[in-house]
Amino acid sequence: MDAVRKAVAPGEAEQKALKMINDKAFLEKLWDQCDFNGNGGCSLAEIDKMVVERGWKLSKPTLLRAYKKTTLKDGDQDAWVERNEFAALIRNMLLFENLWEVFDDLDTEDDRRVNFDEFRAGMKKLGMNLSPEDAKAEFAKADKV
């Protein structure tokens, strides 16, 4: 388990992002940039515009998933990210970008799916030396399609 904790421990970029999330003045400035028309809600397009303007390197799958989680799970289930949901959006962007980077590294066939061999290789990278039987059992738990 120490290998897993080390693999997911926040690096310097993540620590800066976490500090940013807790900086209310910076979040307000960021909100104003995102909600540039002042209507009190940010669409996916407005969020994407902010990300591009800031020069943040976020994959489109990351942005879409962060937006959906924020609006559908963390928020009030409408199509807008409101001011009170904005910190959750930033956290979700950080979380999903980290997950995307790990997933993209595992997905050696670039088909946006992880097959059993890719799964086993990923477990080894995390220091989890599973027996073939254990690996098959864990993969089966995750492979619901």
mmCIF file of C-alpha atoms in Angstrom:
data_model
loop_
_atom_site.group_PDB
_atom_site.id
_atom_site.type_symbol
_atom_site.label_atom_id
_atom_site.label_comp_id
_atom_site.label_asym_id
_atom_site.label_seq_id
_atom_site.Cartn_x
_atom_site.Cartn_y
_atom_site.Cartn_z
ATOM 1 C CA MET A 1 0.000 0.000 0.000
ATOM 2 C CA ASP A 2 2.916 2.393 0.522
ATOM 3 C CA ALA A 3 3.646 2.215 -3.207
ATOM 4 C CA VAL A 4 0.068 3.211 -3.972
ATOM 5 C CA ARG A 5 0.183 6.112 -1.511
ATOM 6 C CA LYS A 6 3.500 7.273 -2.967
ATOM 7 C CA ALA A 7 2.144 7.000 -6.517
ATOM 8 C CA VAL A 8 -0.853 9.193 -5.713
ATOM 9 C CA ALA A 9 0.849 11.596 -3.298
ATOM 10 C CA PRO A 10 0.538 15.170 -4.517
ATOM 11 C CA GLY A 11 3.546 16.480 -6.419
ATOM 12 C CA GLU A 12 4.646 20.095 -6.616
ATOM 13 C CA ALA A 13 2.077 21.021 -9.292
ATOM 14 C CA GLU A 14 -0.728 19.392 -7.320
ATOM 15 C CA GLN A 15 0.333 21.140 -4.122
ATOM 16 C CA LYS A 16 0.232 24.498 -5.930
ATOM 17 C CA ALA A 17 -3.219 23.674 -7.290
ATOM 18 C CA LEU A 18 -4.492 22.669 -3.857
ATOM 19 C CA LYS A 19 -3.137 25.926 -2.422
ATOM 20 C CA MET A 20 -4.904 27.807 -5.229
ATOM 21 C CA ILE A 21 -8.220 26.138 -4.374
ATOM 22 C CA ASN A 22 -7.921 27.379 -0.801
ATOM 23 C CA ASP A 23 -7.022 30.937 -1.861
ATOM 24 C CA LYS A 24 -10.408 32.684 -1.860
ATOM 25 C CA ALA A 25 -9.105 35.858 -3.501
ATOM 26 C CA PHE A 26 -7.567 33.888 -6.353
ATOM 27 C CA LEU A 27 -10.722 31.821 -6.778
ATOM 28 C CA GLU A 28 -12.764 35.026 -7.011
ATOM 29 C CA LYS A 29 -10.438 36.368 -9.698
ATOM 30 C CA LEU A 30 -10.641 33.055 -11.545
ATOM 31 C CA TRP A 31 -14.431 33.057 -11.235
ATOM 32 C CA ASP A 32 -14.614 36.545 -12.719
ATOM 33 C CA GLN A 33 -12.514 35.380 -15.655
ATOM 34 C CA CYS A 34 -14.683 32.320 -16.215
ATOM 35 C CA ASP A 35 -17.980 34.158 -15.771
ATOM 36 C CA PHE A 36 -16.804 36.996 -18.003
ATOM 37 C CA ASN A 37 -20.354 37.984 -18.992
ATOM 38 C CA GLY A 38 -21.469 38.184 -15.353
ATOM 39 C CA ASN A 39 -24.568 36.011 -15.702
ATOM 40 C CA GLY A 40 -23.748 33.951 -12.581
ATOM 41 C CA GLY A 41 -23.101 30.654 -14.361
ATOM 42 C CA CYS A 42 -20.343 29.149 -16.448
ATOM 43 C CA SER A 43 -21.023 26.803 -19.333
ATOM 44 C CA LEU A 44 -18.591 24.130 -20.463
ATOM 45 C CA ALA A 45 -17.530 26.427 -23.319
ATOM 46 C CA GLU A 46 -16.795 29.278 -20.898
ATOM 47 C CA ILE A 47 -14.798 26.951 -18.662
ATOM 48 C CA ASP A 48 -12.851 25.673 -21.666
ATOM 49 C CA LYS A 49 -12.157 29.286 -22.691
ATOM 50 C CA MET A 50 -10.775 30.049 -19.218
ATOM 51 C CA VAL A 51 -8.569 26.949 -19.293
ATOM 52 C CA VAL A 52 -7.159 27.897 -22.712
ATOM 53 C CA GLU A 53 -6.611 31.538 -21.697
ATOM 54 C CA ARG A 54 -4.779 30.420 -18.560
ATOM 55 C CA GLY A 55 -2.579 28.063 -20.579
ATOM 56 C CA TRP A 56 -3.557 25.104 -18.434
ATOM 57 C CA LYS A 57 -2.742 21.780 -20.034
ATOM 58 C CA LEU A 58 -5.961 19.856 -19.457
ATOM 59 C CA SER A 59 -7.137 17.077 -21.709
ATOM 60 C CA LYS A 60 -10.644 17.429 -23.110
ATOM 61 C CA PRO A 61 -11.760 14.191 -21.380
ATOM 62 C CA THR A 62 -10.585 15.698 -18.083
ATOM 63 C CA LEU A 63 -12.514 18.899 -18.613
ATOM 64 C CA LEU A 64 -15.697 17.118 -19.654
ATOM 65 C CA ARG A 65 -15.633 14.706 -16.730
ATOM 66 C CA ALA A 66 -14.856 17.459 -14.214
ATOM 67 C CA TYR A 67 -17.702 19.558 -15.615
ATOM 68 C CA LYS A 68 -20.170 16.646 -15.500
ATOM 69 C CA LYS A 69 -19.233 15.651 -11.961
ATOM 70 C CA THR A 70 -19.502 19.248 -10.798
ATOM 71 C CA THR A 71 -22.852 19.939 -12.423
ATOM 72 C CA LEU A 72 -24.512 16.541 -11.959
ATOM 73 C CA LYS A 73 -23.106 15.322 -8.633
ATOM 74 C CA ASP A 74 -21.617 18.233 -6.710
ATOM 75 C CA GLY A 75 -24.004 20.911 -7.950
ATOM 76 C CA ASP A 76 -27.706 21.403 -8.520
ATOM 77 C CA GLN A 77 -27.868 19.261 -11.687
ATOM 78 C CA ASP A 78 -28.313 22.119 -14.126
ATOM 79 C CA ALA A 79 -25.977 22.857 -17.058
ATOM 80 C CA TRP A 80 -24.130 25.696 -15.317
ATOM 81 C CA VAL A 81 -21.324 25.851 -12.805
ATOM 82 C CA GLU A 82 -22.372 28.524 -10.354
ATOM 83 C CA ARG A 83 -20.099 30.461 -8.011
ATOM 84 C CA ASN A 84 -20.806 28.124 -5.070
ATOM 85 C CA GLU A 85 -19.843 25.117 -7.250
ATOM 86 C CA PHE A 86 -16.673 26.651 -8.690
ATOM 87 C CA ALA A 87 -14.172 25.359 -6.098
ATOM 88 C CA ALA A 88 -15.564 21.856 -6.664
ATOM 89 C CA LEU A 89 -14.982 22.288 -10.399
ATOM 90 C CA ILE A 90 -11.339 23.246 -9.847
ATOM 91 C CA ARG A 91 -10.851 20.278 -7.484
ATOM 92 C CA ASN A 92 -12.506 17.959 -9.990
ATOM 93 C CA MET A 93 -10.296 19.268 -12.786
ATOM 94 C CA LEU A 94 -7.215 18.468 -10.701
ATOM 95 C CA LEU A 95 -8.486 15.036 -9.709
ATOM 96 C CA PHE A 96 -9.573 13.993 -13.184
ATOM 97 C CA GLU A 97 -6.397 15.283 -14.837
ATOM 98 C CA ASN A 98 -4.339 13.178 -12.434
ATOM 99 C CA LEU A 99 -6.527 10.160 -13.164
ATOM 100 C CA TRP A 100 -6.371 10.828 -16.914
ATOM 101 C CA GLU A 101 -2.566 10.936 -16.857
ATOM 102 C CA VAL A 102 -2.412 7.566 -15.081
ATOM 103 C CA PHE A 103 -5.053 6.084 -17.381
ATOM 104 C CA ASP A 104 -3.402 7.442 -20.537
ATOM 105 C CA ASP A 105 -0.084 5.958 -19.431
ATOM 106 C CA LEU A 106 -1.737 2.569 -18.914
ATOM 107 C CA ASP A 107 -3.661 2.667 -22.199
ATOM 108 C CA THR A 108 -0.743 1.668 -24.420
ATOM 109 C CA GLU A 109 -3.054 0.790 -27.320
ATOM 110 C CA ASP A 110 -4.589 4.311 -27.204
ATOM 111 C CA ASP A 111 -8.111 2.942 -27.516
ATOM 112 C CA ARG A 112 -9.339 4.608 -24.294
ATOM 113 C CA ARG A 113 -9.798 1.216 -22.693
ATOM 114 C CA VAL A 114 -7.530 -0.730 -20.369
ATOM 115 C CA ASN A 115 -7.239 -4.399 -21.224
ATOM 116 C CA PHE A 116 -6.016 -7.069 -18.838
ATOM 117 C CA ASP A 117 -2.358 -6.833 -19.897
ATOM 118 C CA GLU A 118 -2.390 -3.049 -19.476
ATOM 119 C CA PHE A 119 -4.066 -3.465 -16.083
ATOM 120 C CA ARG A 120 -1.374 -5.901 -14.898
ATOM 121 C CA ALA A 121 1.383 -3.592 -16.110
ATOM 122 C CA GLY A 122 -0.250 -0.733 -14.212
ATOM 123 C CA MET A 123 -0.459 -2.755 -11.013
ATOM 124 C CA LYS A 124 3.241 -3.563 -11.316
ATOM 125 C CA LYS A 125 4.053 0.142 -11.772
ATOM 126 C CA LEU A 126 2.236 0.781 -8.501
ATOM 127 C CA GLY A 127 4.323 -1.909 -6.806
ATOM 128 C CA MET A 128 1.415 -4.309 -6.536
ATOM 129 C CA ASN A 129 2.761 -7.688 -7.569
ATOM 130 C CA LEU A 130 -0.479 -9.618 -7.872
ATOM 131 C CA SER A 131 -0.590 -13.260 -8.751
ATOM 132 C CA PRO A 132 -2.226 -13.968 -12.121
ATOM 133 C CA GLU A 133 -5.332 -15.208 -10.300
ATOM 134 C CA ASP A 134 -5.568 -12.146 -8.046
ATOM 135 C CA ALA A 135 -4.982 -9.840 -11.003
ATOM 136 C CA LYS A 136 -7.792 -11.534 -12.943
ATOM 137 C CA ALA A 137 -10.128 -11.231 -9.962
ATOM 138 C CA GLU A 138 -9.344 -7.519 -9.451
ATOM 139 C CA PHE A 139 -9.655 -6.807 -13.170
ATOM 140 C CA ALA A 140 -13.030 -8.573 -13.245
ATOM 141 C CA LYS A 141 -14.282 -6.302 -10.448
ATOM 142 C CA ALA A 142 -13.452 -3.231 -12.542
ATOM 143 C CA ASP A 143 -14.383 -4.598 -15.967
ATOM 144 C CA LYS A 144 -18.156 -4.268 -15.994
ATOM 145 C CA VAL A 145 -18.671 -3.747 -19.753
#
